[in-house]
Amino acid sequence: MTTNTIYRIMGNTQRYLVWAQERGLDPSSGGREDILAYLADLRARGFKATSINAIFISLNSYYEYLVEAGQLTVNPIPAIRKKYLHAYKDEIRQLQLISVENAAKMVRATIDSRDRAILLVFLKTGIRRNELISLDLEDLDLESQRLTLKPTAKRSNRIVFFDDEARRALSRWLKSRETRYQRGDQKALFLNAKGTRMQSTGIDGLVKEAAIRVGLHDPTTPRLDDKFTPHTARHWWTTQLLRSGMRREYVQWLRGDAIREAVDIYYHIDPEDVRRAYLACIPQLGI
């Protein structure tokens, strides 16, 4: 579990505890109606399904702790998530899907070597925001054109590949990083202006700014099909590979998804076969 994940769980849980305290409720009782009232309040305040899902993942950790501590016999969150948080898949279908041409336009309009490298990593690997944040220099293999991600509960496979366009951008960033951040964090791959590891707000900000420059992100609307975020890039990457004819189980393997159809398929996937298929299918942006 990364530091960012721990802070996110703590923050989400603290906000829930404050909400309950303000209403005279005892969150440690695990009352189903109280939790549903909190869910209704989040929705009334305009929280997206993805944000609500993340909050309830944090609350699941909180209630698991109470069960382990003997304060509760049953964690109420799994049943509530199963019944009431089904809207997440609908939200995925609403995500903006930009064209290859617009993806290229966004990258070309991004001059900073770090920001361009980050955009290309998202577009060419489909990794999650926190997976990018946790990358260290040692996780990058430019020669083999691959990244080794940190182990997480969400990911079954830790290897992702990138193409020559991403390799060139990463090479330029590494040269710039060496001169600009001689006293910065010597471990993290991507650094902020202070020379420390980038955080989620910085990543979100630079991605949105890059998209705004070319008209791909509207910060004034709640519509998901007018937004561009790291998750939108993951959606784009997945769709482009599938449209190009890459085998579904290869895409699942790169995404780190659990391949449910047959365990044998997962164990017989050859990473070299995946790499070759990936390079044949990933769109070229002409960068």
Short mmCIF file of C-alpha atoms in Angstrom, two decimals:
data_model
loop_
_atom_site.label_atom_id
_atom_site.label_comp_id
_atom_site.label_asym_id
_atom_site.label_seq_id
_atom_site.Cartn_x
_atom_site.Cartn_y
_atom_site.Cartn_z
CA MET A 1 0.00 0.00 0.00
CA THR A 2 1.50 3.34 -1.07
CA THR A 3 1.76 6.44 1.11
CA ASN A 4 -0.78 8.18 -1.11
CA THR A 5 -3.24 5.32 -0.60
CA ILE A 6 -2.81 5.45 3.17
CA TYR A 7 -3.38 9.21 3.24
CA ARG A 8 -6.44 8.84 1.00
CA ILE A 9 -7.95 6.18 3.27
CA MET A 10 -7.26 8.31 6.35
CA GLY A 11 -8.74 11.42 4.73
CA ASN A 12 -11.88 9.70 3.49
CA THR A 13 -12.43 8.02 6.84
CA GLN A 14 -11.86 11.22 8.80
CA ARG A 15 -14.41 13.10 6.69
CA TYR A 16 -16.96 10.34 7.29
CA LEU A 17 -16.32 10.41 11.05
CA VAL A 18 -16.74 14.19 11.15
CA TRP A 19 -19.95 13.93 9.12
CA ALA A 20 -21.32 11.33 11.55
CA GLN A 21 -20.26 13.30 14.62
CA GLU A 22 -21.99 16.45 13.36
CA ARG A 23 -25.23 14.46 13.14
CA GLY A 24 -24.91 12.73 16.48
CA LEU A 25 -24.30 9.33 14.91
CA ASP A 26 -21.99 6.56 16.07
CA PRO A 27 -20.08 5.33 13.00
CA SER A 28 -18.46 2.51 14.96
CA SER A 29 -21.87 0.85 15.30
CA GLY A 30 -21.84 0.02 11.60
CA GLY A 31 -25.44 1.13 11.17
CA ARG A 32 -26.60 0.40 7.63
CA GLU A 33 -29.07 3.29 7.52
CA ASP A 34 -26.40 5.75 8.69
CA ILE A 35 -24.03 4.62 5.95
CA LEU A 36 -26.78 4.87 3.34
CA ALA A 37 -27.54 8.39 4.58
CA TYR A 38 -23.89 9.29 4.03
CA LEU A 39 -24.06 7.81 0.53
CA ALA A 40 -27.16 9.90 -0.21
CA ASP A 41 -25.40 13.01 1.08
CA LEU A 42 -22.37 12.40 -1.15
CA ARG A 43 -24.61 12.03 -4.18
CA ALA A 44 -26.59 15.14 -3.26
CA ARG A 45 -23.32 17.09 -3.15
CA GLY A 46 -22.47 15.99 -6.69
CA PHE A 47 -19.77 13.39 -6.03
CA LYS A 48 -19.08 11.21 -9.07
CA ALA A 49 -19.59 7.44 -8.95
CA THR A 50 -15.82 6.89 -9.15
CA SER A 51 -15.20 9.22 -6.19
CA ILE A 52 -17.94 7.58 -4.14
CA ASN A 53 -16.53 4.17 -4.94
CA ALA A 54 -13.08 5.31 -3.74
CA ILE A 55 -14.60 6.68 -0.52
CA PHE A 56 -16.36 3.39 0.19
CA ILE A 57 -13.17 1.45 -0.44
CA SER A 58 -11.65 3.56 2.35
CA LEU A 59 -14.65 2.97 4.60
CA ASN A 60 -14.30 -0.74 3.93
CA SER A 61 -10.79 -0.59 5.42
CA TYR A 62 -12.15 1.29 8.44
CA TYR A 63 -14.87 -1.26 9.14
CA GLU A 64 -12.52 -4.17 8.50
CA TYR A 65 -10.35 -2.73 11.26
CA LEU A 66 -13.36 -2.54 13.61
CA VAL A 67 -14.17 -6.19 12.89
CA GLU A 68 -10.58 -7.24 13.55
CA ALA A 69 -10.61 -5.21 16.78
CA GLY A 70 -13.73 -7.03 17.94
CA GLN A 71 -15.96 -3.93 17.92
CA LEU A 72 -18.13 -5.29 15.09
CA THR A 73 -19.03 -8.78 13.96
CA VAL A 74 -19.76 -7.93 10.32
CA ASN A 75 -18.33 -5.32 7.94
CA PRO A 76 -21.42 -3.60 6.44
CA ILE A 77 -19.64 -2.04 3.45
CA PRO A 78 -19.36 -4.98 0.98
CA ALA A 79 -23.13 -5.55 0.92
CA ILE A 80 -23.80 -1.83 0.47
CA ARG A 81 -21.26 -1.51 -2.33
CA LYS A 82 -22.71 -4.51 -4.14
CA LYS A 83 -26.28 -3.19 -3.99
CA TYR A 84 -25.88 0.58 -4.27
CA LEU A 85 -22.64 1.38 -6.12
CA HIS A 86 -23.45 -0.29 -9.44
CA ALA A 87 -23.35 3.05 -11.30
CA TYR A 88 -19.55 2.86 -11.73
CA LYS A 89 -19.80 0.82 -14.96
CA ASP A 90 -22.30 3.30 -16.38
CA GLU A 91 -19.80 6.07 -15.68
CA ILE A 92 -17.09 4.21 -17.60
CA ARG A 93 -19.37 4.15 -20.65
CA GLN A 94 -19.74 7.93 -20.42
CA LEU A 95 -16.00 8.68 -20.48
CA GLN A 96 -14.71 10.81 -23.33
CA LEU A 97 -12.93 8.86 -26.05
CA ILE A 98 -10.65 11.20 -27.98
CA SER A 99 -9.30 10.47 -31.44
CA VAL A 100 -5.70 9.49 -32.12
CA GLU A 101 -5.32 12.85 -33.89
CA ASN A 102 -6.48 14.77 -30.81
CA ALA A 103 -4.21 12.73 -28.57
CA ALA A 104 -1.30 13.69 -30.81
CA LYS A 105 -2.38 17.34 -30.78
CA MET A 106 -2.46 17.37 -26.97
CA VAL A 107 1.03 15.88 -26.69
CA ARG A 108 2.49 18.23 -29.31
CA ALA A 109 1.05 21.24 -27.48
CA THR A 110 2.82 20.15 -24.28
CA ILE A 111 6.35 21.56 -24.35
CA ASP A 112 7.69 20.74 -20.88
CA SER A 113 9.72 17.52 -21.04
CA ARG A 114 8.32 16.15 -17.78
CA ASP A 115 4.71 16.87 -18.65
CA ARG A 116 5.07 15.42 -22.14
CA ALA A 117 6.68 12.28 -20.74
CA ILE A 118 3.85 11.87 -18.23
CA LEU A 119 1.19 12.29 -20.91
CA LEU A 120 2.87 9.71 -23.11
CA VAL A 121 3.26 7.24 -20.25
CA PHE A 122 -0.48 7.50 -19.57
CA LEU A 123 -1.41 7.22 -23.25
CA LYS A 124 1.07 4.47 -24.11
CA THR A 125 0.83 2.26 -20.99
CA GLY A 126 -2.65 2.84 -19.58
CA ILE A 127 -1.36 2.81 -16.01
CA ARG A 128 -3.30 4.38 -13.16
CA ARG A 129 -2.39 7.74 -11.68
CA ASN A 130 -1.10 6.30 -8.40
CA GLU A 131 0.92 3.71 -10.29
CA LEU A 132 2.67 6.53 -12.14
CA ILE A 133 3.23 8.53 -8.94
CA SER A 134 4.92 5.58 -7.22
CA LEU A 135 7.34 4.91 -10.08
CA ASP A 136 11.02 5.09 -9.18
CA LEU A 137 13.98 5.49 -11.52
CA GLU A 138 14.86 1.84 -11.01
CA ASP A 139 11.42 0.82 -12.32
CA LEU A 140 12.19 2.23 -15.76
CA ASP A 141 14.05 0.13 -18.33
CA LEU A 142 14.59 2.29 -21.41
CA GLU A 143 16.50 -0.37 -23.30
CA SER A 144 13.75 -2.98 -22.94
CA GLN A 145 11.06 -0.27 -23.10
CA ARG A 146 9.19 -1.47 -20.06
CA LEU A 147 8.07 -0.30 -16.64
CA THR A 148 7.83 -2.47 -13.54
CA LEU A 149 5.03 -1.19 -11.35
CA LYS A 150 4.82 -1.40 -7.57
CA PRO A 151 2.74 -4.31 -6.25
CA THR A 152 -0.83 -3.36 -5.32
CA ALA A 153 -4.03 -5.23 -4.53
CA LYS A 154 -5.58 -3.92 -7.76
CA ARG A 155 -2.94 -5.29 -10.12
CA SER A 156 -2.24 -8.92 -11.04
CA ASN A 157 0.62 -8.11 -13.46
CA ARG A 158 3.28 -5.46 -12.80
CA ILE A 159 4.92 -5.22 -16.24
CA VAL A 160 3.85 -2.70 -18.89
CA PHE A 161 5.52 -1.84 -22.18
CA PHE A 162 5.96 1.42 -24.07
CA ASP A 163 6.97 2.28 -27.62
CA ASP A 164 9.67 4.44 -29.23
CA GLU A 165 7.62 7.64 -28.91
CA ALA A 166 7.34 7.22 -25.14
CA ARG A 167 10.99 6.12 -24.90
CA ARG A 168 12.19 9.31 -26.58
CA ALA A 169 10.06 11.47 -24.30
CA LEU A 170 11.28 9.64 -21.21
CA SER A 171 14.90 9.99 -22.35
CA ARG A 172 14.48 13.75 -22.73
CA TRP A 173 12.88 13.97 -19.31
CA LEU A 174 15.69 12.01 -17.66
CA LYS A 175 18.28 14.41 -19.11
CA SER A 176 16.27 17.39 -17.92
CA ARG A 177 15.70 15.80 -14.51
CA GLU A 178 19.43 15.31 -14.06
CA THR A 179 20.21 18.99 -14.60
CA ARG A 180 17.12 20.57 -13.02
CA TYR A 181 16.93 18.47 -9.85
CA GLN A 182 20.47 17.70 -8.76
CA ARG A 183 19.42 18.01 -5.11
CA GLY A 184 15.95 16.58 -5.51
CA ASP A 185 14.51 13.19 -4.67
CA GLN A 186 17.06 10.71 -6.02
CA LYS A 187 14.52 7.88 -6.17
CA ALA A 188 11.26 9.10 -7.74
CA LEU A 189 10.94 9.07 -11.52
CA PHE A 190 8.72 12.14 -11.73
CA LEU A 191 9.42 15.19 -9.56
CA ASN A 192 7.52 18.41 -8.87
CA ALA A 193 8.96 21.93 -8.85
CA LYS A 194 10.28 21.37 -5.30
CA GLY A 195 12.24 18.33 -6.38
CA THR A 196 10.02 15.88 -4.50
CA ARG A 197 7.81 13.08 -5.74
CA MET A 198 4.76 14.32 -7.61
CA GLN A 199 1.37 13.95 -5.94
CA SER A 200 -2.11 13.35 -7.32
CA THR A 201 -3.11 17.03 -7.48
CA GLY A 202 -0.04 17.89 -9.54
CA ILE A 203 -0.61 15.00 -11.93
CA ASP A 204 -4.30 15.81 -12.36
CA GLY A 205 -3.49 19.47 -12.89
CA LEU A 206 -0.94 18.99 -15.65
CA VAL A 207 -3.11 16.46 -17.50
CA LYS A 208 -6.14 18.75 -17.39
CA GLU A 209 -4.08 21.78 -18.44
CA ALA A 210 -2.71 19.86 -21.41
CA ALA A 211 -6.23 18.85 -22.43
CA ILE A 212 -7.64 22.36 -21.93
CA ARG A 213 -4.99 23.80 -24.28
CA VAL A 214 -6.44 21.82 -27.18
CA GLY A 215 -10.10 21.91 -26.17
CA LEU A 216 -10.34 18.39 -24.76
CA HIS A 217 -11.29 19.29 -21.18
CA ASP A 218 -14.03 21.61 -19.93
CA PRO A 219 -13.61 22.37 -16.20
CA THR A 220 -16.99 24.13 -16.05
CA THR A 221 -19.18 21.10 -16.76
CA PRO A 222 -19.88 17.90 -14.79
CA ARG A 223 -20.23 15.88 -18.02
CA LEU A 224 -17.68 13.08 -18.17
CA ASP A 225 -17.57 13.19 -21.96
CA ASP A 226 -16.20 16.75 -21.70
CA LYS A 227 -13.40 15.78 -19.30
CA PHE A 228 -9.90 14.41 -19.82
CA THR A 229 -8.12 12.82 -16.84
CA PRO A 230 -5.52 10.08 -16.29
CA HIS A 231 -8.41 7.61 -16.15
CA THR A 232 -9.67 8.88 -19.52
CA ALA A 233 -6.20 8.10 -20.91
CA ARG A 234 -6.45 4.56 -19.54
CA HIS A 235 -9.86 4.20 -21.22
CA TRP A 236 -8.39 5.52 -24.50
CA TRP A 237 -5.41 3.15 -24.34
CA THR A 238 -7.60 0.11 -23.66
CA THR A 239 -10.03 0.97 -26.45
CA GLN A 240 -7.30 1.64 -29.01
CA LEU A 241 -5.55 -1.68 -28.36
CA LEU A 242 -8.81 -3.63 -28.64
CA ARG A 243 -9.81 -1.77 -31.80
CA SER A 244 -6.43 -2.57 -33.32
CA GLY A 245 -7.10 -6.27 -32.83
CA MET A 246 -5.01 -7.05 -29.76
CA ARG A 247 -6.16 -10.21 -28.00
CA ARG A 248 -8.45 -9.38 -25.08
CA GLU A 249 -6.48 -11.49 -22.60
CA TYR A 250 -3.29 -9.63 -23.58
CA VAL A 251 -4.99 -6.29 -22.88
CA GLN A 252 -6.27 -7.66 -19.57
CA TRP A 253 -2.77 -8.81 -18.69
CA LEU A 254 -1.29 -5.38 -19.40
CA ARG A 255 -4.08 -3.68 -17.45
CA GLY A 256 -3.35 -5.95 -14.51
CA ASP A 257 -6.91 -7.28 -14.50
CA ALA A 258 -7.80 -10.68 -13.13
CA ILE A 259 -8.52 -12.99 -16.05
CA ARG A 260 -11.59 -14.80 -14.78
CA GLU A 261 -12.45 -16.96 -17.78
CA ALA A 262 -9.69 -19.49 -17.21
CA VAL A 263 -6.76 -19.42 -14.83
CA ASP A 264 -4.70 -21.46 -17.31
CA ILE A 265 -4.87 -18.62 -19.87
CA TYR A 266 -3.26 -16.22 -17.42
CA TYR A 267 -0.41 -18.54 -16.52
CA HIS A 268 0.39 -19.39 -20.14
CA ILE A 269 0.69 -15.81 -21.36
CA ASP A 270 4.21 -15.13 -22.64
CA PRO A 271 5.27 -11.51 -21.91
CA GLU A 272 7.29 -11.44 -25.12
CA ASP A 273 4.18 -12.32 -27.13
CA VAL A 274 2.33 -9.51 -25.35
CA ARG A 275 5.14 -7.06 -26.08
CA ARG A 276 5.14 -7.84 -29.79
CA ALA A 277 1.36 -7.58 -29.99
CA TYR A 278 1.42 -4.31 -28.06
CA LEU A 279 3.98 -2.71 -30.38
CA ALA A 280 1.93 -3.78 -33.38
CA CYS A 281 -1.31 -2.32 -31.98
CA ILE A 282 -0.45 0.82 -30.00
CA PRO A 283 -1.34 3.95 -32.03
CA GLN A 284 1.52 6.12 -33.26
CA LEU A 285 1.06 9.84 -32.61
CA GLY A 286 3.79 11.11 -34.91
CA ILE A 287 5.63 12.72 -32.02
#
